[in-house]
Coordinates of C-alpha atoms and ligand atoms in Angstrom, one line a residue:
X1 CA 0.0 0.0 0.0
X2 CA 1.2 3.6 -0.9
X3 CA 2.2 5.7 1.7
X4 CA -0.5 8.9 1.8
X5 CA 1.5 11.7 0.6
X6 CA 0.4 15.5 0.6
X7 CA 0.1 17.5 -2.9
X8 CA 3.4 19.5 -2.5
X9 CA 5.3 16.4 -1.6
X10 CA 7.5 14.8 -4.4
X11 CA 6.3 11.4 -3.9
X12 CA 2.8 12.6 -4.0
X13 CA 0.8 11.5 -7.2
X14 CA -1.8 14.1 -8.5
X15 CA -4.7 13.0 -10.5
X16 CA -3.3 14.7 -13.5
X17 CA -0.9 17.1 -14.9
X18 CA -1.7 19.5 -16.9
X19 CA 0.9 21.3 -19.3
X20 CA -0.1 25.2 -20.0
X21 CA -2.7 27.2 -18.2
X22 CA -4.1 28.7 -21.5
X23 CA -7.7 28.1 -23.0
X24 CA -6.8 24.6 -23.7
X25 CA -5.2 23.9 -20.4
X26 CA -8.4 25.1 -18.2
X27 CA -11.0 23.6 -20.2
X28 CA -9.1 20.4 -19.7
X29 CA -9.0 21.3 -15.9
X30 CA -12.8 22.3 -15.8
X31 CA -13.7 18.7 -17.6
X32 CA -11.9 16.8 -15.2
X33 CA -13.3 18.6 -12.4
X34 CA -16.8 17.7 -13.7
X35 CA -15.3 14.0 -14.0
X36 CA -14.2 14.0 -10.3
X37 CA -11.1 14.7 -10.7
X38 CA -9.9 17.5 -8.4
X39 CA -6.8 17.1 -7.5
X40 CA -4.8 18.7 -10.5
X41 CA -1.0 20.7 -10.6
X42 CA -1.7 23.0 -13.5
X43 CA 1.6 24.3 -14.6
X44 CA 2.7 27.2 -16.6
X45 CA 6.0 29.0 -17.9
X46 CA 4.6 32.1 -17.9
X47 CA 3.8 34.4 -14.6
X48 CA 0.5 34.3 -15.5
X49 CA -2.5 32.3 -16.5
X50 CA -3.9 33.2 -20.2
X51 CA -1.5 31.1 -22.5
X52 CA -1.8 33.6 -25.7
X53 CA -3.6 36.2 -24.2
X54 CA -1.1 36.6 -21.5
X55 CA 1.8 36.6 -23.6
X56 CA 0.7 38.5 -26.6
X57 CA 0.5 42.0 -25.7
X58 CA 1.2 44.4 -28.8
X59 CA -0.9 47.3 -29.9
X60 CA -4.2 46.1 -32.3
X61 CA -4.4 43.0 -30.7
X62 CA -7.7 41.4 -30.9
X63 CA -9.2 38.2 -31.6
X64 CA -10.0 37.6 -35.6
X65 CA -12.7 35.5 -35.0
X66 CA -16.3 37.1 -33.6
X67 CA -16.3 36.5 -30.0
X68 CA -19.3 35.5 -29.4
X69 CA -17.8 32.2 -31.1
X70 CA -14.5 32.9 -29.6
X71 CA -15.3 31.6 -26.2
X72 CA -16.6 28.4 -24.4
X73 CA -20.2 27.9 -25.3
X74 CA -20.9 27.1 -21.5
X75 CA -19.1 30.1 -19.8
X76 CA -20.6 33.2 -22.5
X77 CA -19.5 36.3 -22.0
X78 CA -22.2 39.0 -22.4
X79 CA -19.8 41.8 -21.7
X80 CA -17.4 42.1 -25.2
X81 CA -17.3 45.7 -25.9
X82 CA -16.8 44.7 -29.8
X83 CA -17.7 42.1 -32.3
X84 CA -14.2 41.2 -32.5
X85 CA -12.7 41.9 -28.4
X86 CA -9.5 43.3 -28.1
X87 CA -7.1 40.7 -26.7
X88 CA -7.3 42.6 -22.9
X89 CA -10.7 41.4 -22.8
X90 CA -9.5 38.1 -23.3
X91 CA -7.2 38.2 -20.8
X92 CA -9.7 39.2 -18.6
X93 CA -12.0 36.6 -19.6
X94 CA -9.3 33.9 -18.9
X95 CA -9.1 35.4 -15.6
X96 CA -13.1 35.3 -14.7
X97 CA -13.0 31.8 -16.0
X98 CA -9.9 30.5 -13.6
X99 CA -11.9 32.5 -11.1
X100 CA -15.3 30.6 -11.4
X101 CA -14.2 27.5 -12.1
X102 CA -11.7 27.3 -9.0
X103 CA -8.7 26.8 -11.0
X104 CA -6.6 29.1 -10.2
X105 CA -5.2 27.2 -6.7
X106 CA -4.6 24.6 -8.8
X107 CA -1.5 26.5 -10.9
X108 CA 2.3 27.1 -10.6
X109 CA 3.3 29.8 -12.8
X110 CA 7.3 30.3 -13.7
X111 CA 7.3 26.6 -13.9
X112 CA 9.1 24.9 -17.1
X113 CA 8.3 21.7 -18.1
X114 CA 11.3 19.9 -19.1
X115 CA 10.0 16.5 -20.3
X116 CA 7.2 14.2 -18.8
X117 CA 7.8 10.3 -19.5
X118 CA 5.3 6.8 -18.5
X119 CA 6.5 4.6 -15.3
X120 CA 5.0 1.4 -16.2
X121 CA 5.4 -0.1 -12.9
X122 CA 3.4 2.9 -10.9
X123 CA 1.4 3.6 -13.9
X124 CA 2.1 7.3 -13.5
X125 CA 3.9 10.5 -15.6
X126 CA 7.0 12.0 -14.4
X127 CA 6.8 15.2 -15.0
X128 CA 10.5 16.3 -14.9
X129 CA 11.0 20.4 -14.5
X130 CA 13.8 23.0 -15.2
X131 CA 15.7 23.1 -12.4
X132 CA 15.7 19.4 -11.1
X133 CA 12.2 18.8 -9.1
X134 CA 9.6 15.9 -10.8
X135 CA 5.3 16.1 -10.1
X136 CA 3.0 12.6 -10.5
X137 CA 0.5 12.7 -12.2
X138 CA -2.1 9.3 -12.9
X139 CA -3.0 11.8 -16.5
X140 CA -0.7 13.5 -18.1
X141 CA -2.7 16.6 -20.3
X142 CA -0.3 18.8 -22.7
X143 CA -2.0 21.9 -23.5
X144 CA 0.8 23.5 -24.6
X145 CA -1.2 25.6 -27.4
X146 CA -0.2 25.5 -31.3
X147 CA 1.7 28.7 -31.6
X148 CA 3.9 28.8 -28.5
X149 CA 7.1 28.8 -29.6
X150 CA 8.0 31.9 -31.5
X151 CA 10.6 31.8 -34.6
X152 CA 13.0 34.1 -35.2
X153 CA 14.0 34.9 -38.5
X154 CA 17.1 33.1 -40.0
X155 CA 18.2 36.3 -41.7
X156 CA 21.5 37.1 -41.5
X157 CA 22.8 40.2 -38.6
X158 CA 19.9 39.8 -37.0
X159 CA 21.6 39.9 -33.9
X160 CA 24.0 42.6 -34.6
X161 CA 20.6 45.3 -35.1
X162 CA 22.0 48.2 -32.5
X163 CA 18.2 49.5 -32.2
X164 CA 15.4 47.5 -30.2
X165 CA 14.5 44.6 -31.6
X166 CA 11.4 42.8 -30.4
X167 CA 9.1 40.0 -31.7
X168 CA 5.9 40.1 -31.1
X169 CA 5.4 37.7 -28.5
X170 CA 7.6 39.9 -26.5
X171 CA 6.5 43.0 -27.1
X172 CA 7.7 45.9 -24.4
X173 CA 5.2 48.4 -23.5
X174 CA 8.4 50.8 -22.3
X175 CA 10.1 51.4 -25.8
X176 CA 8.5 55.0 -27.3
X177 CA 7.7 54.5 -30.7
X178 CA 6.6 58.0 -32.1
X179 CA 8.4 59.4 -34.3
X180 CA 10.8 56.3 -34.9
X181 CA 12.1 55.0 -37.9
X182 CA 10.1 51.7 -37.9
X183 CA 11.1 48.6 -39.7
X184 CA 8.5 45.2 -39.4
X185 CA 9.4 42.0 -40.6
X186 CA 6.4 39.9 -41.4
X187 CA 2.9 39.7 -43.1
X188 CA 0.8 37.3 -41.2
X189 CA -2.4 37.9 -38.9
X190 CA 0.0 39.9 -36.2
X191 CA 1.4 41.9 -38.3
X192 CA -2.1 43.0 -40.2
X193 CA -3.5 43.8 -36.4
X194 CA 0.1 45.5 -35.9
X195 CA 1.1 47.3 -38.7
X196 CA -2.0 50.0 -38.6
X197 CA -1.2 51.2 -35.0
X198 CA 2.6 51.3 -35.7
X199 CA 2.2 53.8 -38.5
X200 CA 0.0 56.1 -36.2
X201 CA 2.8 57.2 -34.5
X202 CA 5.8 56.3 -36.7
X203 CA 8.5 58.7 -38.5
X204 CA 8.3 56.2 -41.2
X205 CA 7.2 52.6 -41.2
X206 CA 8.7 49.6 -43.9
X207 CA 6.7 46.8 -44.4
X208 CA 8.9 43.6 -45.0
X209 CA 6.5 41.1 -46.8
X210 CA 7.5 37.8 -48.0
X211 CA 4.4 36.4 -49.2
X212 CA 1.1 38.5 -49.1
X213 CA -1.8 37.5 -47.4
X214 CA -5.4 37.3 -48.1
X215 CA -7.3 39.9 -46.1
X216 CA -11.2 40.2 -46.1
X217 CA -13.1 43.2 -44.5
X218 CA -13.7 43.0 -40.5
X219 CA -17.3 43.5 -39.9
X220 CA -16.7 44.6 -36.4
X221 CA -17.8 47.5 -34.1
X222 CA -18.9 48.3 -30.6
X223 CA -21.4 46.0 -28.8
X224 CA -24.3 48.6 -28.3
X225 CA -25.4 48.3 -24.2
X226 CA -29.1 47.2 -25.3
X227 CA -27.5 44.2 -27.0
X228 CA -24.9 43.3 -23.9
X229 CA -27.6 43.8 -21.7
X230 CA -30.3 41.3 -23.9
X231 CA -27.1 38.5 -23.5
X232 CA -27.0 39.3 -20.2
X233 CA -31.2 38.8 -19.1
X234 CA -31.7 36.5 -22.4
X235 CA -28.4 34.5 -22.8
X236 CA -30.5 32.6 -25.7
X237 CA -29.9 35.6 -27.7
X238 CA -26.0 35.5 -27.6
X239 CA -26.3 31.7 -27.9
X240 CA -28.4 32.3 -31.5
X241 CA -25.6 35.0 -32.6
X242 CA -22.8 32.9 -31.8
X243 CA -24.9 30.3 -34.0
X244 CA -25.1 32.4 -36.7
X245 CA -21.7 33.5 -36.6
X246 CA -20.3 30.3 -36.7
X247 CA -21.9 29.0 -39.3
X248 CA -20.5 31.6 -41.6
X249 CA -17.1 31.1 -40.4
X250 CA -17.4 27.6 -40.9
X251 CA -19.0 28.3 -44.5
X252 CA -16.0 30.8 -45.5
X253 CA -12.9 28.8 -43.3
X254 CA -14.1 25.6 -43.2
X255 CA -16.0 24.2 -46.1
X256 CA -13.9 27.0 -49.1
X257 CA -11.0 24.9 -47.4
X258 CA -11.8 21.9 -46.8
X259 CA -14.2 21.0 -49.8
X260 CA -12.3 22.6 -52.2
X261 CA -12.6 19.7 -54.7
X262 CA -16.2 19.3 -54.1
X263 CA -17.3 22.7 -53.3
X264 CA -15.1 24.8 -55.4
X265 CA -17.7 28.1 -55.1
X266 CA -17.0 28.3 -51.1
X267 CA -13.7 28.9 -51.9
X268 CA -14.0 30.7 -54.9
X269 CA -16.2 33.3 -52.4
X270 CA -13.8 33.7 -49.8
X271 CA -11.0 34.8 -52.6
X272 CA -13.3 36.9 -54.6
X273 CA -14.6 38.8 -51.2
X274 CA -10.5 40.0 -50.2
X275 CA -9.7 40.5 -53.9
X276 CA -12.6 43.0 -53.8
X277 CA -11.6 44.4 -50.6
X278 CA -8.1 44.8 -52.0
X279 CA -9.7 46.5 -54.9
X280 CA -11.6 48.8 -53.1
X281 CA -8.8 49.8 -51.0
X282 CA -6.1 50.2 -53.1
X283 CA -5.9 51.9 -56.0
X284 CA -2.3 51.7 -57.0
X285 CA -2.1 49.0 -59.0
X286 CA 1.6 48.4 -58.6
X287 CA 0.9 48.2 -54.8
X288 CA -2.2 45.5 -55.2
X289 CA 0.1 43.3 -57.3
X290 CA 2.2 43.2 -54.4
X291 CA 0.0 42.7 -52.0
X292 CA -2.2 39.9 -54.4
X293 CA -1.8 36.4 -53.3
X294 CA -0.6 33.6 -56.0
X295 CA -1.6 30.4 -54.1
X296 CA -5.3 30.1 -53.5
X297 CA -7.5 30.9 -51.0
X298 CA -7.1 28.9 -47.3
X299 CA -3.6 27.2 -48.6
X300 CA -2.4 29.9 -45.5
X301 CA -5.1 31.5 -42.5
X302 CA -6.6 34.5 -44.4
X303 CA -7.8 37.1 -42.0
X304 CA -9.8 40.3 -41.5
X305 CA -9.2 44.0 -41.4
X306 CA -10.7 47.2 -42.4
X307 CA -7.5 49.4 -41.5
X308 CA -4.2 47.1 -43.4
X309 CA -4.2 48.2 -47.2
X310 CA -5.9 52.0 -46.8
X311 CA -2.0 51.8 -43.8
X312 CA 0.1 50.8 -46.8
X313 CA -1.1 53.6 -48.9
X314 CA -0.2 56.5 -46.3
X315 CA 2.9 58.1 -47.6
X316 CA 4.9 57.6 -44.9
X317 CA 4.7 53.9 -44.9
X318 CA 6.1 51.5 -47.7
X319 CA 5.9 48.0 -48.5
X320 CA 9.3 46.2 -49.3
X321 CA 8.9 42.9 -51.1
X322 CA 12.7 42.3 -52.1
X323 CA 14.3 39.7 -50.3
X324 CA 16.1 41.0 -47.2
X325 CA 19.8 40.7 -47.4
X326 CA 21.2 41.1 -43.8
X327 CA 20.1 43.4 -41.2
X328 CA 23.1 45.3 -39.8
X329 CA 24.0 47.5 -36.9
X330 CA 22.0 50.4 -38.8
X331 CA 18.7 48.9 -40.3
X332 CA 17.8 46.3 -43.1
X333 CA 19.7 45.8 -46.2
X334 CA 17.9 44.3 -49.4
X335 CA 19.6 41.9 -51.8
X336 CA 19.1 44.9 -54.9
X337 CA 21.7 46.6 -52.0
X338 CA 19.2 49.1 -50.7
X339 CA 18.9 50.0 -47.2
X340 CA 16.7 51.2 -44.8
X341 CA 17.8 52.6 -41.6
X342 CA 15.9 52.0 -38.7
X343 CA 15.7 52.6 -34.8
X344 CA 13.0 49.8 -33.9
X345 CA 13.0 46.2 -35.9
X346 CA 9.6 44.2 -35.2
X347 CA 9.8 40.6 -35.9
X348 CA 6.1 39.6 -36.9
X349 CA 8.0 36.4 -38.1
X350 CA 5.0 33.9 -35.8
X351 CA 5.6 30.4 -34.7
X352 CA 7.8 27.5 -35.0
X353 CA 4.9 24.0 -35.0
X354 CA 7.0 21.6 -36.8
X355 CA 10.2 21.5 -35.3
X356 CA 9.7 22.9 -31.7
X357 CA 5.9 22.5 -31.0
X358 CA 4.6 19.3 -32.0
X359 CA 5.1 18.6 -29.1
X360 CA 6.6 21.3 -27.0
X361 CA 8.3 18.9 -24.8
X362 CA 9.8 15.5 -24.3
X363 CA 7.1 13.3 -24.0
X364 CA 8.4 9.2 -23.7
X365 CA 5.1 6.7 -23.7
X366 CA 5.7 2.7 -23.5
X367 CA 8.6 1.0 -24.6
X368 CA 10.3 4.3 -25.1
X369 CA 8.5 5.5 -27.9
X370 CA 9.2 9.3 -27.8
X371 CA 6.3 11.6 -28.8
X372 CA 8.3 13.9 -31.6
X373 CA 10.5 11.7 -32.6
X374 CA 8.0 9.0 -33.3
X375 CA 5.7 11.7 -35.1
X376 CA 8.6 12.9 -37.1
X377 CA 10.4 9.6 -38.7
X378 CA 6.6 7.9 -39.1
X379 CA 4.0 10.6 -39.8
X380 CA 2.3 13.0 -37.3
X381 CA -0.8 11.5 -35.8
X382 CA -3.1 11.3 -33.6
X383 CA -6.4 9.6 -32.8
X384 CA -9.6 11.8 -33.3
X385 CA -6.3 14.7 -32.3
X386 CA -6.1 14.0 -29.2
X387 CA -4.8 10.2 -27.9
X388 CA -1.8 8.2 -28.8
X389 CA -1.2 4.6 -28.9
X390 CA 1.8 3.6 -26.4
X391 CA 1.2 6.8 -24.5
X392 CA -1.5 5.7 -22.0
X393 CA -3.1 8.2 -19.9
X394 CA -2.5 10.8 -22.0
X395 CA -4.4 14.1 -23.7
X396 CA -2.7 15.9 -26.1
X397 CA -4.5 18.7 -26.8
X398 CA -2.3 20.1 -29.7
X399 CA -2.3 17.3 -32.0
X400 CA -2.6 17.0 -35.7
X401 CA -5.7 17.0 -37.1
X402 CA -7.5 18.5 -33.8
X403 CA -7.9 22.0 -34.8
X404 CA -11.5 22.7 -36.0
X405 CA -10.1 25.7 -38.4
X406 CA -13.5 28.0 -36.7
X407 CA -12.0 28.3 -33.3
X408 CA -9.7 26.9 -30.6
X409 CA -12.9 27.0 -28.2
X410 CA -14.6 24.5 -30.5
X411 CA -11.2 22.3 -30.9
X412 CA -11.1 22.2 -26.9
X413 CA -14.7 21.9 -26.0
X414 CA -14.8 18.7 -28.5
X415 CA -11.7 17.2 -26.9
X416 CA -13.2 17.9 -23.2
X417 CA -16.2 15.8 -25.0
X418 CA -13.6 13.0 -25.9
X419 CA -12.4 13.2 -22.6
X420 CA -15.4 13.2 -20.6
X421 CA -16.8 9.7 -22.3
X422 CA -13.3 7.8 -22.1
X423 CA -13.1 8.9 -18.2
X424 CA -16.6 7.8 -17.7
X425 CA -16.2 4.3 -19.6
X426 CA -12.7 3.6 -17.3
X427 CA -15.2 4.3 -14.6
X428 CA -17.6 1.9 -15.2
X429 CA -15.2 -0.6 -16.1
X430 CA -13.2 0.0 -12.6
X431 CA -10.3 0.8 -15.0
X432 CA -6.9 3.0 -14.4
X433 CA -5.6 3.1 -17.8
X434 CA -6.7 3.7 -21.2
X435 CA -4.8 3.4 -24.0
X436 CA -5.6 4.1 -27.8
X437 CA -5.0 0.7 -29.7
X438 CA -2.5 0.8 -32.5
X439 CA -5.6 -0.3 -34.8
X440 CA -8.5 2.5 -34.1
X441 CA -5.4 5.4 -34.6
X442 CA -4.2 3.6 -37.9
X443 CA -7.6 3.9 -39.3
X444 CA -8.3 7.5 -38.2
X445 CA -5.4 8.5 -39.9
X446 CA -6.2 6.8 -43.0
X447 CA -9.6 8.4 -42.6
X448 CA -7.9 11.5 -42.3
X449 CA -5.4 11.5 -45.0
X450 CA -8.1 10.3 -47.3
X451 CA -10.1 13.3 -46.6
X452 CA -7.7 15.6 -47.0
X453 CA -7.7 14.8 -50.5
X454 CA -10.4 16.9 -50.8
X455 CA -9.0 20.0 -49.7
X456 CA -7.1 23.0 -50.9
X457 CA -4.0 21.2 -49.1
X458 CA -4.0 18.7 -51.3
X459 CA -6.1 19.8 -54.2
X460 CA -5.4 23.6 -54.4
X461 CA -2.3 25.3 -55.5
X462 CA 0.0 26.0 -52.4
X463 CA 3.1 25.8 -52.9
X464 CA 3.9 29.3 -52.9
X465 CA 1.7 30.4 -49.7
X466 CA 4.5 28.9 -47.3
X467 CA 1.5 28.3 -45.2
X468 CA 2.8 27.1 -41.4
X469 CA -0.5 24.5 -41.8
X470 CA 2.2 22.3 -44.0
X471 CA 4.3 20.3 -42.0
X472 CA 8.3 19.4 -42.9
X473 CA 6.7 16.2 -45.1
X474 CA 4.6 18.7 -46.8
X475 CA 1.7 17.1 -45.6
X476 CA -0.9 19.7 -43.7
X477 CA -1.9 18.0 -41.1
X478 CA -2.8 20.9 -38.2
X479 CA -6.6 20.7 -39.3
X480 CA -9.1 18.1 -39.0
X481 CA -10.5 18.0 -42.5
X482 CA -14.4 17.4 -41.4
X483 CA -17.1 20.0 -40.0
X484 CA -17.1 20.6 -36.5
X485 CA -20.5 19.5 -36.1
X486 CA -18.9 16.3 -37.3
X487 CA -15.9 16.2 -35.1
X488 CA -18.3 16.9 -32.0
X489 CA -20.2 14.3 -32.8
X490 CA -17.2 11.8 -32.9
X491 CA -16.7 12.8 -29.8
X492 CA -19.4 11.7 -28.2
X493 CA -19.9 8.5 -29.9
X494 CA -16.6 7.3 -30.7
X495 CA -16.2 3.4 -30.1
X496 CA -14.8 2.4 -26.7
X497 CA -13.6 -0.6 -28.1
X498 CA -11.1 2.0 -29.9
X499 CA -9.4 1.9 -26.3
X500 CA -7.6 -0.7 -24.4
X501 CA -8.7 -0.3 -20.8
X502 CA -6.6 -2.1 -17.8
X503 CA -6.0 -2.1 -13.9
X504 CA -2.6 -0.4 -12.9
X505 CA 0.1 -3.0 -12.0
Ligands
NAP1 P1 2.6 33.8 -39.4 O1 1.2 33.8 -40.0 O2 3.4 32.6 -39.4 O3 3.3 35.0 -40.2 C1 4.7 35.2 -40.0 C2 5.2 36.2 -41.1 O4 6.6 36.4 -41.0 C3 4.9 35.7 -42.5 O5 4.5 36.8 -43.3 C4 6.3 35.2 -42.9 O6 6.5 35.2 -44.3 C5 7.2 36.2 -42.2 N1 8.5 35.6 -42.1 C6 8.9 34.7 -41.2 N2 10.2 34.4 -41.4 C7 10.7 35.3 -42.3 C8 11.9 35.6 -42.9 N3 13.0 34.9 -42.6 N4 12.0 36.5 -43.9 C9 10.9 37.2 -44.2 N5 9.7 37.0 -43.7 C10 9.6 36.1 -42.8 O7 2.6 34.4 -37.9 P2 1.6 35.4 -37.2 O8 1.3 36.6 -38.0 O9 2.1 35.6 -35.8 O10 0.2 34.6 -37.1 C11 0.2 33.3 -36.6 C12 -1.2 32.9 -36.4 O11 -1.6 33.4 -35.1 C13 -2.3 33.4 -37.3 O12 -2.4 32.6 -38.5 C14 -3.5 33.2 -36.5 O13 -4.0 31.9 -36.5 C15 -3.0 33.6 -35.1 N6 -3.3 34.9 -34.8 C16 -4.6 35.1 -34.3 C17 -4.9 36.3 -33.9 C18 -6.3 36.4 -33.3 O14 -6.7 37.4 -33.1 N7 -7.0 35.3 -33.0 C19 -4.2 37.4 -34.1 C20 -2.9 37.2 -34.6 C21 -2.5 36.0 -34.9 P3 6.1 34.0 -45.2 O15 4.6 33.9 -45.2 O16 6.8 34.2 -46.5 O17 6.7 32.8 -44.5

């Protein structure tokens, strides 16, 4: 018999451990509360709970999905000021959630997880930490999120810049901007959200794009207080807009992507709608060229804004799409030998998934099999994106094909789904571990590859978008190519017989 051992004693084995105290992270936490599981270390790197929304701190931020969809469907939030929250609210809404659910005592922040591996004779992870120390837990969850790890650019002199450099993960409210010579590095979602509120206050602001992006218009604005206080005293009313709101998404982001082959007019929609933005905001046609995509729509995440092109139009702003050289001591040099001189290099340069965060740590399962290096010598895979075969116990939130491409809150609410009928089944069978068999996870991948057929991925042309979606195989493999309607409903019906279920020891 074990010895009883308190929660902050090393010998002491928690009911699970959970990797990241972000969206993904709490909704785990919240699911396995509602299991019965209560006894949970949380841990985080950062200082703070939020994942994202903690780190990500620059000016424009904002979610670029409507809100009322960007949020659990069982904790709505009646009070977003906009259609489209800037990211503080977010924040803050991670906050009331940790609050409500009684998460927060269950968190260590400044805590970096080193590497977490399966002890097959206590049928526990070991959760190994910087700095020596190791937690228990009978689950191990990784909620590590899918753009985590920021890349830096591998652009020569980076390093030598002798002005502030800062990526956007790190942004630092202390460094004045106005009237700087500002140079940004980067064309993706950030940057779109970024680059407007940079040139407010900038001498003069260069635009380093590699590969444009598709932008469609942001149908946003304030929340009036009549309709925030009818989600507040009717919360059927925000239920029916998040409803409606979704399914456009899904229509525009999901199907145009997914169904390419099948349903080539939901794609040829979303293109035509940001070519026509792009036409009605720029006017130079030298500078929509530039700014005109050559791979087709979805191959990369296309996103929204009504401020982006009429920025690159304002005199004192200009869009460089030569290939950077180096960047020196003074500013950016091209490779036609132009420079720019700068005070203030941003790096809008976004995430590393394919070499750093899939997964973000050292996960070992049975018979050594290690989580990364497994995924990158066979394929990546993972069964209905969440469970692995030889890695029992186990919820890995940021898997391939678990991302519903309409929002991380419908990605995590399925997996809490998937999670909730796999604890209840080792319940009722008086089991302590469950383990995906090599079988059901062969077949959901063949499922899954065989749909993907169907999809700009594979059927589009997009092999100049340099989309982070593709992995190093080439294969794109970050979203689950069905609805999410779909994946819900695998979630709740899923064979158990998919899953081995034993007794520890
Ligand atoms: P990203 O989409 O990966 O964009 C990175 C940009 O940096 C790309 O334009 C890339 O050019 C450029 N870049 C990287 N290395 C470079 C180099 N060596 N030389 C020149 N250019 C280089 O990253 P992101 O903009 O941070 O966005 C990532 C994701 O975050 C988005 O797709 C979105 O899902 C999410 N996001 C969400 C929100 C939200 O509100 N929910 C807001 C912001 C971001 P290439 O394209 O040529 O590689």
């Amino acid at each position: 018999m074990s010895t009883p051992t308190t929660p902050d004693t090393p010998a002491h084995v928690h009911d699970a451990v959970i990797v990241g105290a972000g969206f993904g992270g709490m909704g785990a936490a919240i699911q396995l509360k509602r299991s019965g599981y209560d006894d949970l270390a949380i841990l985080e790197r950062e200082d703070d709970l939020g994942g994202t929304w903690h780190v990500n701190r620059y000016p424009g931020l904002a979610v670029d999905i409507p809100s009322s969809t960007y949020s659990y469907s069982f904790e709505p939030n009646p009070h977003w000021s906009r259609l489209f929250a800037p990211g503080a609210e977010l924040k803050q809404y991670a906050v009331h959630v940790a609050d409500k659910y009684d998460l927060r005592r269950h968190m260590r922040f400044d805590t970096v997880v080193d590497g977490a591996r399966w002890d097959e004779e206590s049928s526990t992870w070991q959760v190994s930490l910087a700095g020596g120390d190791v937690v228990r837990g009978r689950f191990l969850v990784t909620a590590t999120g899918f753009l985590s790890q920021p890349r830096l650019p591998d652009i020569p002199g980076v390093e030598d810049f002798a002005g502030v450099v800062m990526h956007t993960t790190r942004w630092d409210d202390d460094v004045d901007l106005a009237g700087k010579r500002i140079g940004i590095i980067g064309t993706g979602a950030t940057a779109v959200q970024l680059i407007p509120e940079l040139a407010k206050v900038a001498d003069h602001l260069t635009v380093y794009q590699r590969t444009p992006i598709y932008v469609s218009p942001k149908l946003d604005g304030p929340v009036p207080g009549v309709v925030r206080g009818a989600f507040a005293k009717v919360p059927l009313t925000q239920r029916a807009t998040r409803m409606a709101g979704s399914a456009i998404l899904e229509l525009l982001m999901v199907a145009g992507v997914l169904h390419f082959r099948d349903l080539p007019a939901a794609n040829r929609i979303g293109k035509r709608v940001c070519e026509q933005h792009l036409r009605r905001q720029v006017k130079d046609p030298e500078l929509r060229a530039k700014l005109t995509p050559d791979y087709d729509f979805g191959c990369k995440r296309p996103t929204f804004s009504n401020t982006y092109y009429p920025t690159l139009t304002e005199p004192h702003v200009s869009l460089e799409t030569t290939t950077i050289d180096h960047v020196d001591a003074g500013g950016i040099v091209t490779a036609d030998g132009n420079r720019s001189d700068l005070d203030v290099l941003v790096l809008a340069t976004g995430f590393n998934l394919w070499e750093t965060n899939f997964p973000a740590l050292e996960v070992i399962g049975r018979e050594g099999r290690d989580l990364g290096k497994w995924w990158r010598e066979t394929r990546f895979q993972a069964y209905e994106g969440i469970t692995v075969p030889k890695f029992p116990n186990f919820f890995c939130l940021n898997s391939p094909y678990s991302y519903s491409g309409l929002s991380y809150f419908t990605t995590i609410e399925t997996q809490m789904a998937h999670i909730e009928r796999l604890l209840a089944a080792m319940s009722s069978r008086g089991s302590d571990v469950v383990e995906v068999t090599e079988a059901a996870n062969d077949a959901f991948l063949a499922r899954m590859r065989g749909l993907l057929g169907n999809s700009v991925f594979n059927a589009g042309s997009c092999s100049t978008a340099r989309s982070y979606y593709f992995n190093q195989h080439g294969e794109a493999v970050l979203l689950r190519p069905t609805s999410t309607v779909s994946a819900h409903r695998e979630a709740v019906r899923f064979p158990l017989e998919d899953y081995a279920f034993s007794t520890a020891g």
